[in-house]
CSV table of C-alpha atoms in Angstrom, one decimal:
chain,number,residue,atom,x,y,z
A,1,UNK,CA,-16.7,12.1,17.9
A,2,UNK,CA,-16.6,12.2,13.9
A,3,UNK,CA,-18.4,10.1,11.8
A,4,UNK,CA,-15.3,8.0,10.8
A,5,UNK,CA,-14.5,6.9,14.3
A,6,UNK,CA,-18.1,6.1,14.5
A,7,UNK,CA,-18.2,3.9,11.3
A,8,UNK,CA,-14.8,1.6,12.3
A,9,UNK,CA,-16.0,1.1,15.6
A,10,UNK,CA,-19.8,-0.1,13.7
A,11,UNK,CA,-17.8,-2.1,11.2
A,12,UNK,CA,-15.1,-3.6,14.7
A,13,UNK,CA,-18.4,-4.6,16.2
A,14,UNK,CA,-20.0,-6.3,13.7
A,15,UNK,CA,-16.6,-8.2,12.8
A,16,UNK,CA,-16.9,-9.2,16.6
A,17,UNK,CA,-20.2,-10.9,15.9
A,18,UNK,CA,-19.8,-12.1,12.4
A,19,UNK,CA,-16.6,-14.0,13.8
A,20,UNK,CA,-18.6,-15.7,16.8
A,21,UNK,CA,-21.0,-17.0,14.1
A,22,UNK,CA,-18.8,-18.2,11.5
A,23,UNK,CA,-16.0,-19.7,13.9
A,24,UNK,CA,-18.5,-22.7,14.5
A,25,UNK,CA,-18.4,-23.5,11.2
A,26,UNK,CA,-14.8,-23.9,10.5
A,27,UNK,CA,-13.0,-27.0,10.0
A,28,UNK,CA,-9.9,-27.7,11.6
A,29,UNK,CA,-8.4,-26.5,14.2
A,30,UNK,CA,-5.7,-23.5,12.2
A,31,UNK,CA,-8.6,-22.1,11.1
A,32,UNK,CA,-10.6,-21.9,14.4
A,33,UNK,CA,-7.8,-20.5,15.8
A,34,UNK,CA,-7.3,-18.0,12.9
A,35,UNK,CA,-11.1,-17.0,13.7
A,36,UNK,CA,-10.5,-16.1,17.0
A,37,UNK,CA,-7.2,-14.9,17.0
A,38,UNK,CA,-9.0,-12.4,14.7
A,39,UNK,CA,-11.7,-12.0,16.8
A,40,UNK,CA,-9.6,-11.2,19.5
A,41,UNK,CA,-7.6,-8.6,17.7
A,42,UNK,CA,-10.9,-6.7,16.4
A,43,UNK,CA,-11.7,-6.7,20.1
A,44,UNK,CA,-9.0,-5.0,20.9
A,45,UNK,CA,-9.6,-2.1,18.0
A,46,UNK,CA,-13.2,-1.8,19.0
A,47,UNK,CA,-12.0,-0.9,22.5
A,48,UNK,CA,-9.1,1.4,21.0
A,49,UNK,CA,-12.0,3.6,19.3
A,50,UNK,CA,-13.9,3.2,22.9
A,51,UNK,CA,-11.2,5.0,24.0
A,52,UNK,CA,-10.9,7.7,21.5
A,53,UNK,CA,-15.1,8.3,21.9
A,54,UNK,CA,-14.4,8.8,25.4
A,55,UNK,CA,-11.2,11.0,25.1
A,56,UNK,CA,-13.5,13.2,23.2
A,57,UNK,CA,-16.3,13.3,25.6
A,58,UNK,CA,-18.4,12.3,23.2
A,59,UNK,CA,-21.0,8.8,24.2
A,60,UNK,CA,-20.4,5.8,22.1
A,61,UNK,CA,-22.6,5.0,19.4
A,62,UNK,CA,-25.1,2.2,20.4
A,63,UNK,CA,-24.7,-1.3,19.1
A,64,UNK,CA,-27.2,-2.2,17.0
A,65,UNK,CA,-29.4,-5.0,18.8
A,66,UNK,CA,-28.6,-7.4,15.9
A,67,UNK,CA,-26.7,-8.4,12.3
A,68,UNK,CA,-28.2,-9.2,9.6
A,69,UNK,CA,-25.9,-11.6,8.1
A,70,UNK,CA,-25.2,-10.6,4.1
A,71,UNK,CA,-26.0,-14.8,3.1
A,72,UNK,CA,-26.6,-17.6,5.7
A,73,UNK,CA,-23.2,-19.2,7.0
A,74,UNK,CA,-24.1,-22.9,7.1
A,75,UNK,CA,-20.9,-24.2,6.3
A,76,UNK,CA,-17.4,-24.4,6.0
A,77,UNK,CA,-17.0,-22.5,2.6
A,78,UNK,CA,-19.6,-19.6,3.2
A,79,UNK,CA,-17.4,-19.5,6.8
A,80,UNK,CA,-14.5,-18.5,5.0
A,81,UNK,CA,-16.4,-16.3,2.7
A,82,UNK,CA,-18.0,-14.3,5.3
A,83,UNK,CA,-14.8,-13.8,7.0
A,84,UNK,CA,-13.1,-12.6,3.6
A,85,UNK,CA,-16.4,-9.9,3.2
A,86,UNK,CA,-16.0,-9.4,7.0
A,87,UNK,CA,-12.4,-7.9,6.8
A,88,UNK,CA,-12.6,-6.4,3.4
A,89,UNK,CA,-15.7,-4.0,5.4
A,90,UNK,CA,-13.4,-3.5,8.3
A,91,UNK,CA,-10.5,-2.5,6.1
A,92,UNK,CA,-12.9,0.2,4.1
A,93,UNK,CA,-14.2,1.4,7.3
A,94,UNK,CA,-10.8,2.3,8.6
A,95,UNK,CA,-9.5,3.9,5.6
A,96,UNK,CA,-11.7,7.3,5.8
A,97,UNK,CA,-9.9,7.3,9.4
A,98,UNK,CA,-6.2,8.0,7.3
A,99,UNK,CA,-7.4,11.2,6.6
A,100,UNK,CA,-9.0,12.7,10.0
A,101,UNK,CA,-6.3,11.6,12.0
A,102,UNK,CA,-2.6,12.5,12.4
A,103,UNK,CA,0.7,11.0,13.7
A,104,UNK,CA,0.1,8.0,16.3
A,105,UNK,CA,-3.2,7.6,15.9
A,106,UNK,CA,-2.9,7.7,11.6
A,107,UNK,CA,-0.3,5.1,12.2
A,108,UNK,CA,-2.9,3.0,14.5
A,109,UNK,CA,-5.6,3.2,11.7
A,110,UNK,CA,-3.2,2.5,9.0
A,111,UNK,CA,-2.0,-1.0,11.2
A,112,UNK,CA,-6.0,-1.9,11.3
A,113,UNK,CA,-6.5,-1.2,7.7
A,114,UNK,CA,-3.7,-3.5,7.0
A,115,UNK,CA,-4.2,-6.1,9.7
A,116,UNK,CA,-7.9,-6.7,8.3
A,117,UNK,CA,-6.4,-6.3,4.7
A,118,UNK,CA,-3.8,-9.2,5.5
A,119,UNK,CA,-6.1,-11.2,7.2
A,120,UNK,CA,-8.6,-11.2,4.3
A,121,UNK,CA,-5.8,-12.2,2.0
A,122,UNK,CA,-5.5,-15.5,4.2
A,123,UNK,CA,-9.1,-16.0,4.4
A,124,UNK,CA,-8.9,-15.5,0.5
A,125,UNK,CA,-6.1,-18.5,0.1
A,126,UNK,CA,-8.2,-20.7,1.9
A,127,UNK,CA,-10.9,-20.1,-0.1
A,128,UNK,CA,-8.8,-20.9,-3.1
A,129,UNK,CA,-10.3,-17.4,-4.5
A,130,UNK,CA,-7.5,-15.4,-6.9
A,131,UNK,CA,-6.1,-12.7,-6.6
A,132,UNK,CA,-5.5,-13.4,-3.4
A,133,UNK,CA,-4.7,-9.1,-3.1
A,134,UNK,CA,-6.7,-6.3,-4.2
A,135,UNK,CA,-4.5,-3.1,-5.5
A,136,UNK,CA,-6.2,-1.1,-2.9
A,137,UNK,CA,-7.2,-2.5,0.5
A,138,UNK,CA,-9.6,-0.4,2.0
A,139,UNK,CA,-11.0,1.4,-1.2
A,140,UNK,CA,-14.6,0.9,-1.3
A,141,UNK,CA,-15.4,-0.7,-5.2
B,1,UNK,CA,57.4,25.1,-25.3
B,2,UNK,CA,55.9,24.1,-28.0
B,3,UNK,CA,53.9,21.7,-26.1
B,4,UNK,CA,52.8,24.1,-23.5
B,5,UNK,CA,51.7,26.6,-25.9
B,6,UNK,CA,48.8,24.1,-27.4
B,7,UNK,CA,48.0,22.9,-24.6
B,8,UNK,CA,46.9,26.5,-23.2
B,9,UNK,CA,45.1,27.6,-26.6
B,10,UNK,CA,43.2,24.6,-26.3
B,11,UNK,CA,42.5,25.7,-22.9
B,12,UNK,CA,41.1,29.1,-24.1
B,13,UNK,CA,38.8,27.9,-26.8
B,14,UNK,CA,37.5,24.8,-24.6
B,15,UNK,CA,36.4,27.4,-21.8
B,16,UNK,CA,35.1,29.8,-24.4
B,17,UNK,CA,33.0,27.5,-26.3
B,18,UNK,CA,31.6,26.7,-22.6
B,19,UNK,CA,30.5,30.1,-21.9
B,20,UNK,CA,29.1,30.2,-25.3
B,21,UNK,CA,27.0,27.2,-24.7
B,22,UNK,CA,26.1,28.0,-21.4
B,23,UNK,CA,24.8,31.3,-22.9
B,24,UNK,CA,23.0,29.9,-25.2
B,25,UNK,CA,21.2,27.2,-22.4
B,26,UNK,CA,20.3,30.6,-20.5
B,27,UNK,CA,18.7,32.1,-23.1
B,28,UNK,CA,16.6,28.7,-24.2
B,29,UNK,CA,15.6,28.1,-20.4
B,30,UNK,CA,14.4,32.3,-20.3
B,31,UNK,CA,12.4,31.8,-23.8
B,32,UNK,CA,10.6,28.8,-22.3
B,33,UNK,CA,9.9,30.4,-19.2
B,34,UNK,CA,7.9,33.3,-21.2
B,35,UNK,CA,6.3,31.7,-23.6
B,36,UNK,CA,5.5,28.4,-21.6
B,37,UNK,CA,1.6,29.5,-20.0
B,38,UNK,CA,1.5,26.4,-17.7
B,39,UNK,CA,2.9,27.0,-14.4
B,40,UNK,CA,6.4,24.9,-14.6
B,41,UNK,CA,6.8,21.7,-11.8
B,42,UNK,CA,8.4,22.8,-9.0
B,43,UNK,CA,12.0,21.6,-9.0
B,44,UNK,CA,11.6,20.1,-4.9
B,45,UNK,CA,10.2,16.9,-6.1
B,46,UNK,CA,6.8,15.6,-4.9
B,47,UNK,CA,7.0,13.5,-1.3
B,48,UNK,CA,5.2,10.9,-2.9
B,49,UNK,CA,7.6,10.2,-6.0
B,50,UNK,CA,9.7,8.1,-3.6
B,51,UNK,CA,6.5,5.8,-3.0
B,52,UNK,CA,6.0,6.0,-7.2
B,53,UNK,CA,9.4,5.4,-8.4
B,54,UNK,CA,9.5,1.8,-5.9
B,55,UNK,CA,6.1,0.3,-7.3
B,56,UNK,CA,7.3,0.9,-10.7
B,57,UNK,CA,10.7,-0.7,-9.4
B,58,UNK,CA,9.0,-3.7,-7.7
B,59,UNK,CA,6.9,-4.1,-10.7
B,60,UNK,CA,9.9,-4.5,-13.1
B,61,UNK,CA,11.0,-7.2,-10.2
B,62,UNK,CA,8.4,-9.1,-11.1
B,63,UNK,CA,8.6,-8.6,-14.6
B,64,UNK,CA,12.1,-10.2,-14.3
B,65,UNK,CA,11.1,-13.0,-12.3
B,66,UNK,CA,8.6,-14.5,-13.9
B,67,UNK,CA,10.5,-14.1,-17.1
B,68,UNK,CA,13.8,-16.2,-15.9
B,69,UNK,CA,11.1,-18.4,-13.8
B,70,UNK,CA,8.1,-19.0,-15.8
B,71,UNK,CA,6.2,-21.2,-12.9
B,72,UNK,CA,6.2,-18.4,-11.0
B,73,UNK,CA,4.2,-16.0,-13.5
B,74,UNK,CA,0.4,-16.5,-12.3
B,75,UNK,CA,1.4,-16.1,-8.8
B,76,UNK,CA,3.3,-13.0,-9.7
B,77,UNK,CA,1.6,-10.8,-12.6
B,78,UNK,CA,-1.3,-10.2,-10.3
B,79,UNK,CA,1.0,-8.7,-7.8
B,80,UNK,CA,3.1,-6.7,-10.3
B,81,UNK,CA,-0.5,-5.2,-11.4
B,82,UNK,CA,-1.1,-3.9,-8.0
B,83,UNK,CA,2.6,-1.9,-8.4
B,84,UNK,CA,1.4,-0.5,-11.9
B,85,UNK,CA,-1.9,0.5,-10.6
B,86,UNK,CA,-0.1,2.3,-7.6
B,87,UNK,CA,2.2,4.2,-10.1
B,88,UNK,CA,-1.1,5.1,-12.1
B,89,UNK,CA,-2.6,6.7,-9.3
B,90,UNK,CA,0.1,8.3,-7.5
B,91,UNK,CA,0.8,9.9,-11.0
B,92,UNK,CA,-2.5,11.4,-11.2
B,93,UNK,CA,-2.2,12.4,-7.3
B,94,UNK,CA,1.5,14.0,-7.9
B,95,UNK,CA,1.0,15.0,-11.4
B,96,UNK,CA,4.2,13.4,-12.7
B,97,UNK,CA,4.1,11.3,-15.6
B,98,UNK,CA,6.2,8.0,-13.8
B,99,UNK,CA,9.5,8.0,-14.7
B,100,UNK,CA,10.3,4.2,-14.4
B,101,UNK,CA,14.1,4.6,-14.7
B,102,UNK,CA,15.0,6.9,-11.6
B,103,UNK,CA,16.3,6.4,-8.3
B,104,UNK,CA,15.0,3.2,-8.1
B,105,UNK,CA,15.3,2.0,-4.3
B,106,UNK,CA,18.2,-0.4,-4.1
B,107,UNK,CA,16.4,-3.2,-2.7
B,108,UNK,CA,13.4,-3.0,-5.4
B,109,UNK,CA,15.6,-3.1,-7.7
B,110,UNK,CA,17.7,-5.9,-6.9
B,111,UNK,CA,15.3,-8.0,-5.7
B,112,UNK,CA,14.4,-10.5,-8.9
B,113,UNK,CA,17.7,-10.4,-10.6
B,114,UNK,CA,19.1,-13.3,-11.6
B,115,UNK,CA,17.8,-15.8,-9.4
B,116,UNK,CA,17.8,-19.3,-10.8
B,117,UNK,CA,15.6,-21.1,-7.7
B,118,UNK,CA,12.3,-19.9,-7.2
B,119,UNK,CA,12.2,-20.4,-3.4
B,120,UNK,CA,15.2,-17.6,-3.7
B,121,UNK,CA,13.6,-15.3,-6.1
B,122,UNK,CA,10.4,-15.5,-3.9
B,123,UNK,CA,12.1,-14.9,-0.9
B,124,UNK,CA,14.1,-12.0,-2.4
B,125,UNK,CA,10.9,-10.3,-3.7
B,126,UNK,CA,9.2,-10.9,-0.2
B,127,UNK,CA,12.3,-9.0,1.5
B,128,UNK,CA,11.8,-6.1,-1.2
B,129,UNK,CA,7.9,-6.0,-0.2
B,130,UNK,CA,8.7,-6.0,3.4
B,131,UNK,CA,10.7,-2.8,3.1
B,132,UNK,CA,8.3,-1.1,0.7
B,133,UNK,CA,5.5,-1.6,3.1
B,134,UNK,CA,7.6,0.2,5.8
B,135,UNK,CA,8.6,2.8,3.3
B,136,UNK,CA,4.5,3.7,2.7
B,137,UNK,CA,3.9,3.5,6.6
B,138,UNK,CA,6.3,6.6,6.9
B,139,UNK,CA,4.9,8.1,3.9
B,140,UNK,CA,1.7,7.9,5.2
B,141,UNK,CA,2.2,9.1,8.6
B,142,UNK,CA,3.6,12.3,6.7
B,143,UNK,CA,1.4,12.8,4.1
B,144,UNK,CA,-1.6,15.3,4.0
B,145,UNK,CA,-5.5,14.0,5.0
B,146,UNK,CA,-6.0,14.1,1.4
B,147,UNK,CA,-3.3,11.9,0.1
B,148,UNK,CA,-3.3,9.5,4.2
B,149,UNK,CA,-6.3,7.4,2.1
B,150,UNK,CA,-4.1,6.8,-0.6
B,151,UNK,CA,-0.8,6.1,0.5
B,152,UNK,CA,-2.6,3.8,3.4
B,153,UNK,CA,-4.0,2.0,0.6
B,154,UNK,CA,-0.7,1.0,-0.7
B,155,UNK,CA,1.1,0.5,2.4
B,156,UNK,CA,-1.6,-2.2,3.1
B,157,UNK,CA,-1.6,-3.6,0.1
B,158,UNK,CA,2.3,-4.3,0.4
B,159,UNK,CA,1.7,-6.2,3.6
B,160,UNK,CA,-0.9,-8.4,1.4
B,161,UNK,CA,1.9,-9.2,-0.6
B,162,UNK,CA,4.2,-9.9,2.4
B,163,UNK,CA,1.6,-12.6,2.9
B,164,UNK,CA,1.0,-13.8,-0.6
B,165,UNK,CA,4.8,-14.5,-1.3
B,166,UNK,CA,4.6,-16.6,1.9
């Protein structure tokens, strides 16, 4: 198992958690479905990498026991926020997986870099924050 | 007779003055060769210029757009930025200085013409993203574990705009 793999399926998990925490906090019912639509889909990349540990024969990285949340969610706007940091992490996490993979499983990486990308730009616009894109999803700053 | 007779000397010198020039475009091209100490670009172009030439493309889209629809220009300038800074960084990646005029993909280049409705100019640009995106999926399948980082990058951020036009 490489460190990449490793760090995605870190970054899936905590995107798993972050979204049980800040989905309670959202108004309305698009955006609670948004959260666990998203939630959902992060599932299912967590469990892709699963997979790929295992097909390695190498044992999964333990989840950490808790998150330490990067500023208390105790409301509707610092919901949305956290989701925007949320998949902005995710994103960066998948991109070092570009490069030590090949063919179907590049192209698998490349679609969760740019689902978390395009779900951050939705978070984004209903956070009214501008740009709504970054030139380089996935590009730690 | 007459006719035929001017017509074939003009022939002659025409095809002469040809080799003469062609001569001379050998020699030029050998002197450069010798005296240039930087290796010369290869003449297969770089994978990647495809991916270059269409965010400078897409740019100028935008450009034109919010000109003929001035409404539409905070929305867009952002996402004509992301293009440029694509082109910027593919250049230093492939070497090429970007060539903003060449083999421009057909729908980049169309896309933001002369539209008069903004609904219709967004929608055209949106269609134009939508292909782009593709195009830097297959790029990035392709391209080395270097470059996959990169050219992911882009790809992504071309879905983003997918989204932003919506």
């Amino acid at each position: 198992m490489n460190d990449q793999i490793a760090a995605a399926l870190a970054a899936e998990e905590a995107a798993i958690y972050a979204y049980g925490v800040l989905g309670v906090k959202l108004a309305g019912k698009a955006e609670v479905d948004a959260a666990r639509a998203a939630q959902l889909e992060h599932r299912e990349r967590r469990d892709w990498l699963v997979t790929k540990i295992a097909e390695s024969s190498a044992a999964p990285p333990a989840a950490p026991a808790g998150y330490r949340l990067p500023f208390p969610v105790v409301d509707r706007a610092t919901a949305v926020q956290l989701a925007v940091k949320v998949e902005d992490g995710v994103a960066q996490a998948w991109r070092p997986v570009l490069g030590v993979t090949r063919d179907a499983d590049r192209t698998t990486a490349l679609a969760a870099m740019t689902d978390a990308a395009v779900r951050a730009c939705r978070w984004r616009r209903l956070a009214s924050i501008t740009p709504l894109t970054m030139p380089f999803p996935g590009k730690a700053e | 007779m007459v006719l035929t007779g001017a017509v074939l000397n003009s022939d002659t010198g025409h095809t002469r003055r040809r080799m003469l020039g062609a001569g001379l475009a050998a020699l030029t091209l050998g002197g450069c060769g010798v005296l240039d100490d930087d290796p010369q670009p290869p003449s297969t172009p770089d994978p990647l210029q495809p991916l270059a030439d269409e965010a400078l493309a897409l740019a100028a889209a935008y450009d034109r757009t919010a000109a003929s629809l001035p409404a539409l220009a905070t929305r867009l300038t952002p996402l004509a930025q992301d293009h440029r800074a694509h082109a910027a960084e593919l250049a230093q990646v492939t070497g090429r200085t970007p060539a903003a005029s060449i083999s421009a993909p057909a729908s980049a280049a169309a896309a933001g013409g002369s539209a008069t409705d903004p609904a219709t100019a967004v929608a055209a640009l949106r269609a134009a993203e939508q292909t782009a995106a593709k195009n830097a999926v297959t790029a990035c399948a392709t391209t080395t574990a270097e470059r996959a980082g990169l050219v992911g990058s882009i790809a992504a951020c071309r879905a983003t705009h997918v989204e932003a036009l919506r």
